[in-house]
Coordinates of C-alpha atoms in Angstrom, one line a residue:
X1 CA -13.0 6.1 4.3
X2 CA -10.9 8.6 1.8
X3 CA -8.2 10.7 3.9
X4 CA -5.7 12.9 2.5
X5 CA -3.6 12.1 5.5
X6 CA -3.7 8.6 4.2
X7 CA -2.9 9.2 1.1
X8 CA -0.2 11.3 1.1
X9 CA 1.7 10.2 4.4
X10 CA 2.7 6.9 2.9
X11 CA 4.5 8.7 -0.3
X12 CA 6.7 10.5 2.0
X13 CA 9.3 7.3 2.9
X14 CA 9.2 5.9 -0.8
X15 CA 9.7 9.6 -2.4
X16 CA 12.7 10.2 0.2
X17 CA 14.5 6.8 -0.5
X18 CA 14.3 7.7 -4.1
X19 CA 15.4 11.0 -4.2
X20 CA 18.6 9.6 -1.9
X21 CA 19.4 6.7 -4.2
X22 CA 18.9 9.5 -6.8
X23 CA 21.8 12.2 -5.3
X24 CA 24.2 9.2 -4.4
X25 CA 24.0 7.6 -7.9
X26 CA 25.0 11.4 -9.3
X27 CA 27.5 12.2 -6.8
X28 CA 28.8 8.6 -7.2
X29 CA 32.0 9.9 -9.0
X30 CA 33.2 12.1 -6.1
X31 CA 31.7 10.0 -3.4
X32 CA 33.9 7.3 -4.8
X33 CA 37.2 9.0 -5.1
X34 CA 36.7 9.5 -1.5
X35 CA 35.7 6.6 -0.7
X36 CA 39.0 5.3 -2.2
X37 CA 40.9 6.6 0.3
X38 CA 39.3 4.7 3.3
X39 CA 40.0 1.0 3.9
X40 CA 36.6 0.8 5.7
X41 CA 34.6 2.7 3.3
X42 CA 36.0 0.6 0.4
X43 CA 35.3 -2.9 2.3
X44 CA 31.4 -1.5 2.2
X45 CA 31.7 -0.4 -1.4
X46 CA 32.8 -4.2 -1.8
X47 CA 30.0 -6.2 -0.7
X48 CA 27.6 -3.3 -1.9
X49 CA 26.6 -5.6 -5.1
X50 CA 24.8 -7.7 -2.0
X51 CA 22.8 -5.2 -1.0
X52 CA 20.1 -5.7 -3.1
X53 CA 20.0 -9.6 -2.8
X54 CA 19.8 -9.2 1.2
X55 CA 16.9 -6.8 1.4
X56 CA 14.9 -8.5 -1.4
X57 CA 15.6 -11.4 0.8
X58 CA 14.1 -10.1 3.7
X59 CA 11.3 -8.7 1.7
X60 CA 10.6 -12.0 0.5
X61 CA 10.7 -13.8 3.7
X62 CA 8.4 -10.8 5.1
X63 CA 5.7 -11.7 2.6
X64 CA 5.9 -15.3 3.0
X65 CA 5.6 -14.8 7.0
X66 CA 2.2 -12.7 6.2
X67 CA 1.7 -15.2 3.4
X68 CA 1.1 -12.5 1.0
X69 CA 1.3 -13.4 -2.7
X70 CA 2.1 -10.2 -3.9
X71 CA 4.9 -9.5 -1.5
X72 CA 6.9 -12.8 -2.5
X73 CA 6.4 -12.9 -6.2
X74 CA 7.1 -9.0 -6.3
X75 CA 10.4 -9.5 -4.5
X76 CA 11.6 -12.9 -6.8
X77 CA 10.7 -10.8 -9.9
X78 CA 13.4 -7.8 -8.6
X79 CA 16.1 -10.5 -7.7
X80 CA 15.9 -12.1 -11.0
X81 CA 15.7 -8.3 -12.8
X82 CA 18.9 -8.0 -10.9
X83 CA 20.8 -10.7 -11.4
X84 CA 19.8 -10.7 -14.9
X85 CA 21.0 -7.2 -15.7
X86 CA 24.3 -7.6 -13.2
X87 CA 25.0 -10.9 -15.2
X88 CA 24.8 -9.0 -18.4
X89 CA 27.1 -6.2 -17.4
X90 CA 29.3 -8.5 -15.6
X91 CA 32.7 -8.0 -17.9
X92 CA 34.3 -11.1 -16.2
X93 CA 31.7 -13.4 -17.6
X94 CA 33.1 -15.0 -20.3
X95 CA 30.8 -13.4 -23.8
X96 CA 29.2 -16.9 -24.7
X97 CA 27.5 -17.8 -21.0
X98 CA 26.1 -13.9 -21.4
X99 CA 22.6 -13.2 -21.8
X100 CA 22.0 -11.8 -25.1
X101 CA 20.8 -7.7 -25.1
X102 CA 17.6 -8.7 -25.9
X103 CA 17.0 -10.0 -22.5
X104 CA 17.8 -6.6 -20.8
X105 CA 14.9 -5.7 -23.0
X106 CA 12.5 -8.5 -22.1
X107 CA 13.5 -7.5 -18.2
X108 CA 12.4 -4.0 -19.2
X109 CA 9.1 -5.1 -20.9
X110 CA 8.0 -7.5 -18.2
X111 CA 9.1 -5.8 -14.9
X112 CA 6.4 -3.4 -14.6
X113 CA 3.9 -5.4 -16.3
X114 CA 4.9 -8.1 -13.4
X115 CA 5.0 -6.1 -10.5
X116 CA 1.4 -4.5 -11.8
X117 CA 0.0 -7.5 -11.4
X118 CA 1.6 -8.5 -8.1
X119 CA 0.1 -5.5 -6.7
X120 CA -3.3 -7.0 -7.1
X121 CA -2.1 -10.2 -5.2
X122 CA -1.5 -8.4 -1.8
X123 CA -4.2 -9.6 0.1
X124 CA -3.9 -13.1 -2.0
X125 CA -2.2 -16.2 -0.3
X126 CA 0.4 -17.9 -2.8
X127 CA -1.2 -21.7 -2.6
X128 CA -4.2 -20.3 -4.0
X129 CA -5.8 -21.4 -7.2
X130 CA -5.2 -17.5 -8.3
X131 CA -1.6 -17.5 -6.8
X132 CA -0.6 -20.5 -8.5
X133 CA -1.8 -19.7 -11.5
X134 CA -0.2 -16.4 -11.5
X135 CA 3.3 -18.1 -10.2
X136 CA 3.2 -20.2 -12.8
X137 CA 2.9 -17.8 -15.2
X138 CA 6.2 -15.9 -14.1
X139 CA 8.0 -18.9 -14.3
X140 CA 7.2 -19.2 -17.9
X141 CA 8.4 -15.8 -18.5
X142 CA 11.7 -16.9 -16.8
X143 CA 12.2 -19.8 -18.9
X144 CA 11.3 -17.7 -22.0
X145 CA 13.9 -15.1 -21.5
X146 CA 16.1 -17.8 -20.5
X147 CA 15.3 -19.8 -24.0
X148 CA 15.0 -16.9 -26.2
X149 CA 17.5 -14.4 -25.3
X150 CA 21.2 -16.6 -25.8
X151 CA 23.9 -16.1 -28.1
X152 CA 23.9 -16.9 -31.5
X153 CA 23.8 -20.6 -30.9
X154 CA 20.4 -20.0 -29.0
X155 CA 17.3 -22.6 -29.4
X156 CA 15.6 -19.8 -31.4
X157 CA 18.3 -20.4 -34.3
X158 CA 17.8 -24.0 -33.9
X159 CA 13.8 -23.4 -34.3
X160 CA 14.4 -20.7 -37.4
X161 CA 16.9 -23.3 -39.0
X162 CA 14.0 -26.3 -38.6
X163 CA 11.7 -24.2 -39.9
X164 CA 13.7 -23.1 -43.3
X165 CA 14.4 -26.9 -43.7
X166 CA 10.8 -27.6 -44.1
X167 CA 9.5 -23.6 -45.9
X168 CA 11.9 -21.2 -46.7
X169 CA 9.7 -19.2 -47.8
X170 CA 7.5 -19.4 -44.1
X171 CA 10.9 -19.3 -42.2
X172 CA 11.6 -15.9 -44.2
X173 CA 8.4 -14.4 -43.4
X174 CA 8.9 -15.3 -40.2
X175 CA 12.0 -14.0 -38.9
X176 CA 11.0 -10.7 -41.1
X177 CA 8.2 -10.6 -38.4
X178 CA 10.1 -11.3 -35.6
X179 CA 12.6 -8.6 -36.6
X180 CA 10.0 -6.4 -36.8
X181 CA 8.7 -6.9 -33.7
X182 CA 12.0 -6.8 -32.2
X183 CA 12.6 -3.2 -33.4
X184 CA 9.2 -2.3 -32.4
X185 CA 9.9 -3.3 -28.6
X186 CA 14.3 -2.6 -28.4
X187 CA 13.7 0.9 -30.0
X188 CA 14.2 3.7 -28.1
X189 CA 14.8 6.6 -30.3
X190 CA 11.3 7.5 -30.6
X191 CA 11.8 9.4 -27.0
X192 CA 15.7 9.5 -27.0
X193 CA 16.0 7.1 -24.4
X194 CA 19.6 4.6 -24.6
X195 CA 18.5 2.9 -21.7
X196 CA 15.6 1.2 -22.0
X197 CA 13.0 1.3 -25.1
X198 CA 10.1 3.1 -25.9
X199 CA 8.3 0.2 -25.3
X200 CA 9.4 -0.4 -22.2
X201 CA 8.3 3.6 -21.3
X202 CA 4.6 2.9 -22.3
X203 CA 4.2 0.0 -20.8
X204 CA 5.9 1.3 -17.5
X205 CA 3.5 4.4 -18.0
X206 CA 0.3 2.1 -18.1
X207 CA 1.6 -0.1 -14.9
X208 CA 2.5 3.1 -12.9
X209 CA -1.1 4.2 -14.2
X210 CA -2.9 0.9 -13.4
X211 CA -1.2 1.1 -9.6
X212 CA -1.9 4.7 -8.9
X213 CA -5.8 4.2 -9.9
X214 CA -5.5 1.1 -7.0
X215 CA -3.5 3.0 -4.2
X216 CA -6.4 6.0 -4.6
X217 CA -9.1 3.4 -4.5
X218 CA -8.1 1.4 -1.8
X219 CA -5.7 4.0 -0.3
X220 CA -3.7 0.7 0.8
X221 CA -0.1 1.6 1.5
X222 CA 1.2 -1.7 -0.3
X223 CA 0.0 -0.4 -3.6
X224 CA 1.4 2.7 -3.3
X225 CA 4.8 0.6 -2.3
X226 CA 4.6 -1.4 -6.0
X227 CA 4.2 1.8 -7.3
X228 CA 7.4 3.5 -6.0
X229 CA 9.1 -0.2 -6.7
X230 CA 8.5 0.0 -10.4
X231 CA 9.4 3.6 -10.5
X232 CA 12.8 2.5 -8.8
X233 CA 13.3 -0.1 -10.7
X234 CA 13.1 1.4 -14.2
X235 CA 15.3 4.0 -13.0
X236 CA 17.9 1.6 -12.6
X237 CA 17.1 -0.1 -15.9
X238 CA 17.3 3.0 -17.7
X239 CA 20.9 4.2 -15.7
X240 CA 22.1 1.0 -15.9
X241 CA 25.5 1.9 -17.4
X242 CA 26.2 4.3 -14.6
X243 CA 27.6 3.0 -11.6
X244 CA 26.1 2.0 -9.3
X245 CA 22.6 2.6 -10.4
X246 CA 21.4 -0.6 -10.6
X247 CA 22.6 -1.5 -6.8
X248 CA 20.8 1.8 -5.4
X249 CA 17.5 1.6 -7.8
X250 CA 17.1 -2.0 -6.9
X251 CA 18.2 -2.1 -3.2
X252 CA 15.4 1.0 -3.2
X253 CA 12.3 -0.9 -4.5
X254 CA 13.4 -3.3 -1.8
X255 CA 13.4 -1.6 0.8
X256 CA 10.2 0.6 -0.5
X257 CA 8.3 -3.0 -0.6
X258 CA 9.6 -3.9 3.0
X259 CA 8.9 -0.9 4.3
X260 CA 5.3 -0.6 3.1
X261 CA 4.9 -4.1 3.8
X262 CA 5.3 -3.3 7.9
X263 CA 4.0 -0.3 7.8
X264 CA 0.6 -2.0 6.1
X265 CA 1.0 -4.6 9.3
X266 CA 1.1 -1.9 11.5
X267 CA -2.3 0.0 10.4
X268 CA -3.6 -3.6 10.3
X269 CA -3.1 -4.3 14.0
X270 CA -3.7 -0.3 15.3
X271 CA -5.9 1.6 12.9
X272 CA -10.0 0.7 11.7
X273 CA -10.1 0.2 8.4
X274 CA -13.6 1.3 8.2
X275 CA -13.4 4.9 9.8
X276 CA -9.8 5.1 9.4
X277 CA -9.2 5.9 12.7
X278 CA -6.8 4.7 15.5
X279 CA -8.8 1.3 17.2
X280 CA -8.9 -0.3 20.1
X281 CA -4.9 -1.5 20.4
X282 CA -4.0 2.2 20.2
X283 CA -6.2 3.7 22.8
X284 CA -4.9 0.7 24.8
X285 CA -1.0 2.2 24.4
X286 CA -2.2 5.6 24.9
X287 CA -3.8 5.2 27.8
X288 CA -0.4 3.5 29.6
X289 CA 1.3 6.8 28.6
X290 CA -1.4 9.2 30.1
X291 CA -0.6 11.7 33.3
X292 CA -2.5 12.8 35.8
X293 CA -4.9 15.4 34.5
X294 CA -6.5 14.2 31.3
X295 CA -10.7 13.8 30.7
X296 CA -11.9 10.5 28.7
X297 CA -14.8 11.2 26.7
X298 CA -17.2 7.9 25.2
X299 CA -19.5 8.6 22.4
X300 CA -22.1 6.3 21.0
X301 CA -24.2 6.6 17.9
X302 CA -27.8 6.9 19.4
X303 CA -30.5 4.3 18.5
X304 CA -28.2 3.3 15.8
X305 CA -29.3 -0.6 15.7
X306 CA -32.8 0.5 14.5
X307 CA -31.4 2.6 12.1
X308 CA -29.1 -0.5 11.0
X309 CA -31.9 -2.4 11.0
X310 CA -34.4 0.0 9.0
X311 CA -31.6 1.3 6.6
X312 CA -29.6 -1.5 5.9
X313 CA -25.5 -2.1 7.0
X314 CA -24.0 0.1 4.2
X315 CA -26.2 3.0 5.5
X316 CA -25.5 1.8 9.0
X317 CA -21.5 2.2 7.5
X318 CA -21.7 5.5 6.4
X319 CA -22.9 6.8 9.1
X320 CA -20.2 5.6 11.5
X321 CA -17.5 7.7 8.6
X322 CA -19.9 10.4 9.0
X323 CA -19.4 10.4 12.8
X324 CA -15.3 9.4 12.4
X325 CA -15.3 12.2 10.1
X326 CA -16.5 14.6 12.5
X327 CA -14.3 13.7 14.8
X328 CA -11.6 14.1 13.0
X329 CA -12.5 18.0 13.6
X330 CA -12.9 17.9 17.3
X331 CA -11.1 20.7 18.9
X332 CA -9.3 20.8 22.4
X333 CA -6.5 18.8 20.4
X334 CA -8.4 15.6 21.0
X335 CA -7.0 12.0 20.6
X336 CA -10.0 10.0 18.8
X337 CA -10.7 6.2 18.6
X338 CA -13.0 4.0 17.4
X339 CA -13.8 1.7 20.6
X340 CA -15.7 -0.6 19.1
X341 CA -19.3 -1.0 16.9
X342 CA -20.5 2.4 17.1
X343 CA -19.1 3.6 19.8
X344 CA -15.7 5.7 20.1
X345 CA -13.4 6.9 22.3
X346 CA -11.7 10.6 22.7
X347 CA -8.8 11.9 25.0
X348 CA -8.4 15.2 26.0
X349 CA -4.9 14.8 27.8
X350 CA -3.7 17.7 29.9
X351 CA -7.6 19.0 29.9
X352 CA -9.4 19.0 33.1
X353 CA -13.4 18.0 33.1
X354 CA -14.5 21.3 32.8
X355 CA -12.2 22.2 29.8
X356 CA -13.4 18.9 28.1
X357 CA -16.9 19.9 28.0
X358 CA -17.0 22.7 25.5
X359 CA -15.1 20.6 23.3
X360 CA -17.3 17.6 23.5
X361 CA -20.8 19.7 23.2
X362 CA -19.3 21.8 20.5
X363 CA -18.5 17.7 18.7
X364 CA -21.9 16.9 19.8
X365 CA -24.0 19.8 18.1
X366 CA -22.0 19.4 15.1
X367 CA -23.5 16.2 14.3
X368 CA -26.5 16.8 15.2
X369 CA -26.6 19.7 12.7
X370 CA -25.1 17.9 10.1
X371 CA -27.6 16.9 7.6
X372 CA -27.4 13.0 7.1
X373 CA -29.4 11.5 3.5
X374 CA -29.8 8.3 2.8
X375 CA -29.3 7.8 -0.6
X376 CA -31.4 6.1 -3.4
X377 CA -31.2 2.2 -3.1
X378 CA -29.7 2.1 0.6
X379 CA -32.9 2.7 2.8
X380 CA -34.7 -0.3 3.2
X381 CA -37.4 -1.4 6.2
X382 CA -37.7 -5.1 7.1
X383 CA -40.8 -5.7 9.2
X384 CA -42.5 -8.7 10.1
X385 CA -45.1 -9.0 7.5
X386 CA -42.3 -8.5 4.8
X387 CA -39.4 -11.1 6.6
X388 CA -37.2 -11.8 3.9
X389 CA -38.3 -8.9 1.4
X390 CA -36.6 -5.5 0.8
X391 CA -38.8 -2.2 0.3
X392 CA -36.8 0.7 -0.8
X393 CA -38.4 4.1 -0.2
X394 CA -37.3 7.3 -1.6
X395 CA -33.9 9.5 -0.9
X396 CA -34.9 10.9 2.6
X397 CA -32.9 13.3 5.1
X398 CA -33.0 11.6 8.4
X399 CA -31.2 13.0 11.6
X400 CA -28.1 11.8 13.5
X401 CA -27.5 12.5 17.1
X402 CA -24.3 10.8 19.9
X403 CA -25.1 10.7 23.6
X404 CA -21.5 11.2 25.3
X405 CA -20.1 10.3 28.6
X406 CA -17.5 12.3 30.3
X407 CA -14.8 11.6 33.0
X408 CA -11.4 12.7 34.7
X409 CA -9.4 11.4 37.8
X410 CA -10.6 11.8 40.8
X411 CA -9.6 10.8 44.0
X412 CA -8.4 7.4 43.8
X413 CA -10.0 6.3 41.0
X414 CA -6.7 7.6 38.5
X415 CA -5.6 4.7 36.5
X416 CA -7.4 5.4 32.9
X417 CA -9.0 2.0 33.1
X418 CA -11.3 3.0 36.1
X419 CA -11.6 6.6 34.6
X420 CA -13.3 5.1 31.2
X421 CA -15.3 2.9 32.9
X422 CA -16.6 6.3 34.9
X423 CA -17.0 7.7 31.2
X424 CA -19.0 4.5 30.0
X425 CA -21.5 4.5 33.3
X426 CA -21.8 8.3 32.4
X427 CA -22.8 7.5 28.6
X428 CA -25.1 4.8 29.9
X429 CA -26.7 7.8 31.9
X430 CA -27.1 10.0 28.8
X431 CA -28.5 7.7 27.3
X432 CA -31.3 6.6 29.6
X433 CA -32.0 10.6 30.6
X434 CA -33.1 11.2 26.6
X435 CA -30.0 10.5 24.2
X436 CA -28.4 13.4 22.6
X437 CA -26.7 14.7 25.2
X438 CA -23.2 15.0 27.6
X439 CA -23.4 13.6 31.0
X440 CA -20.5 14.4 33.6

């Protein structure tokens, strides 16, 4: 179900990481000169280059705990952009073990196409005929940069010098082409970037793009993690030459990815993916933390298998947002649950019984005024005479109601779990009195 809560609340941690890698790469040169001056600070300013590597590793053995694909080739691909671009800056490698430019490029190019297509691989395990595939793949690109981007005595002179043995003429045309190409992809003056090409911008532009469109969709955090990751990434790529970019920018998407990565665990194990709201686990915790004067209110979706069973299981979905939705409006400041099918919890804590009730009724009326339509295609009957067959009748209004059961403490019967079973007899009660209606 589409929240704006859930949307925006997972930018917040991704945005703020940024933003600080963002102030201490352009503060760098006075942070440093302090830093200078502190034996401490400069033995953490030694092993910073590390950084990166460690959370990446974490990351990677995160995703391979959760076996998730995405996860593990998403952080390889960083750790190899890293080394790759550390390697090439490194002054103290000797100039013929160095990478040529042109593989800072091919970083730039493939990166965000990469991590793009990691994102889709979330839910994917890696010994899958998908994840294999796509693993092998990457390594391809690996041994491509590797190959293709050496010195001058690279294999790709060796090829072009085969090549003009047997057609001059060919070999010509052919490294006119490649230089072409080459130009197309390395240049960046098009947008006055040094950094990184213009290439390298659209292509980052389509990935960012392609993994916005899938965060909204799915409104699953570990999109919206790749997302920030590629946007950190390219900003190291493209501040590369100042120190220490690369470390923050990289050490960020890390971080971003094993952050969203736990945080997507977490709503797995305490939030319905369905409604959206907290489940079972959650009301569980809640309900250890309660005091002494709270009201426990259970709601179920009246006669709501027949309507499964006339209206099919996506209408029989809809209408369990519908009711989610509605109580995501509850007043009395209201904790809400989904308990489990279509019935759900609510916690009024610090209300007594009697201030519950106004709350609940007013929850109550709402959805029974709410105007519910199935929509063309989704109402269906099954009957008996028509076993196996699907009739679809017209777009037609039909009419939601909840019954509710309501209970506080009292007496000795304070611990919450005795307290919602005196809620559930009371919605049993409702229900059997008429449905569509509170009992206390």
């Amino acid at each position: 179900m589409y929240s704006l809560k859930r949307t925006v609340y997972p930018l917040i941690i991704p945005v703020i990481l940024i933003a600080l890698s963002s102030a201490i790469n352009i503060k760098w040169p006075d942070l440093n000169r302090q830093i200078n001056d502190m034996r401490e600070l400069r033995a953490i300013v030694a092993i910073m280059p590390l950084m990166p590597y460690l959370v990446l590793a974490f990351g990677f053995f995160m995703g391979w705990r959760y076996a998730n694909a995405g996860i593990i080739l998403g952080t390889l691909a960083l750790t190899l952009s890293y080394y790759g671009l550390n390697f090439y800056h490194n002054p103290t490698v000797p100039l013929e073990t160095v990478l040529d430019q042109s593989a800072t490029d091919a970083m730039s190019l493939l990166l965000p196409l990469n991590l793009m297509l990691f994102s889709a691989l979330v839910m994917r395990r890696l010994f899958t005929s998908i994840g294999i595939i796509t693993t092998l793949l990457f390594v391809l690109q690996v041994l491509a940069v590797i190959i293709f981007c050496q010195p001058s005595n690279s294999i790709a002179l060796r090829v072009d010098t085969a090549i003009r043995s047997l057609s001059p003429l060919a070999a010509d045309k052919l490294s006119g082409t490649c230089r072409w190409l080459g130009a197309v992809l390395t240049d960046g003056s098009f947008l006055d970037f040094h950094g990184i090409s213009t290439a390298a911008v659209a292509v980052s532009v389509l990935a960012l793009v392609c993994v916005l469109l899938q965060f909204i969709k799915s409104q699953d955090i570990r999109a919206c993690g790749f997302f920030f990751a590629i946007v950190a990434a390219m900003l190291g790529i493209i501040f590369k030459s100042s120190q220490p970019a690369v470390i923050l920018y990289f050490m960020t998407a890390g971080l971003i990815l094993v952050f969203t990565t736990i945080e997507a665990s977490f709503s797995m194990a305490y939030i319905d993916e369905m409604t959206g709201l907290p489940g079972r686990r959650s009301l569980e915790e809640m309900m250890l933390n309660l005091g002494k004067k709270y009201a426990i209110a259970m709601i179920d979706v009246d006669r709501f298998k027949k309507f499964n069973d006339t209206f099919g299981h996506e209408t029989g979905d809809q209408v369990l947002k519908m009711i989610a939705s509605q109580l995501g409006k509850i007043s009395g400041g209201a904790r809400t649950f989904r308990y489990g099918g279509e019935e759900f919890t609510a916690i009024f804590a610090g209300k007594s019984l009697e201030n519950a009730i106004s709350h609940v009724e007013e929850f109550r009326k709402a959805v029974e005024s709410r105007p519910f339509v199935v929509r063309d295609g989704e109402r269906q009957r099954r009957d008996a005479n028509h076993r196996g067959k699907t009739r679809i009748l017209p777009r037609n209004q039909v009419k939601v109601t909840v019954s509710i059961g309501l209970a506080s403490p009292t007496g000795f019967a304070t611990r919450p779990d005795i307290v919602i079973k005196a809620a559930d007899r009371m919605l049993y009660h409702a229900k059997k009195t008429g449905r569509n209606r509170t009992a206390y």
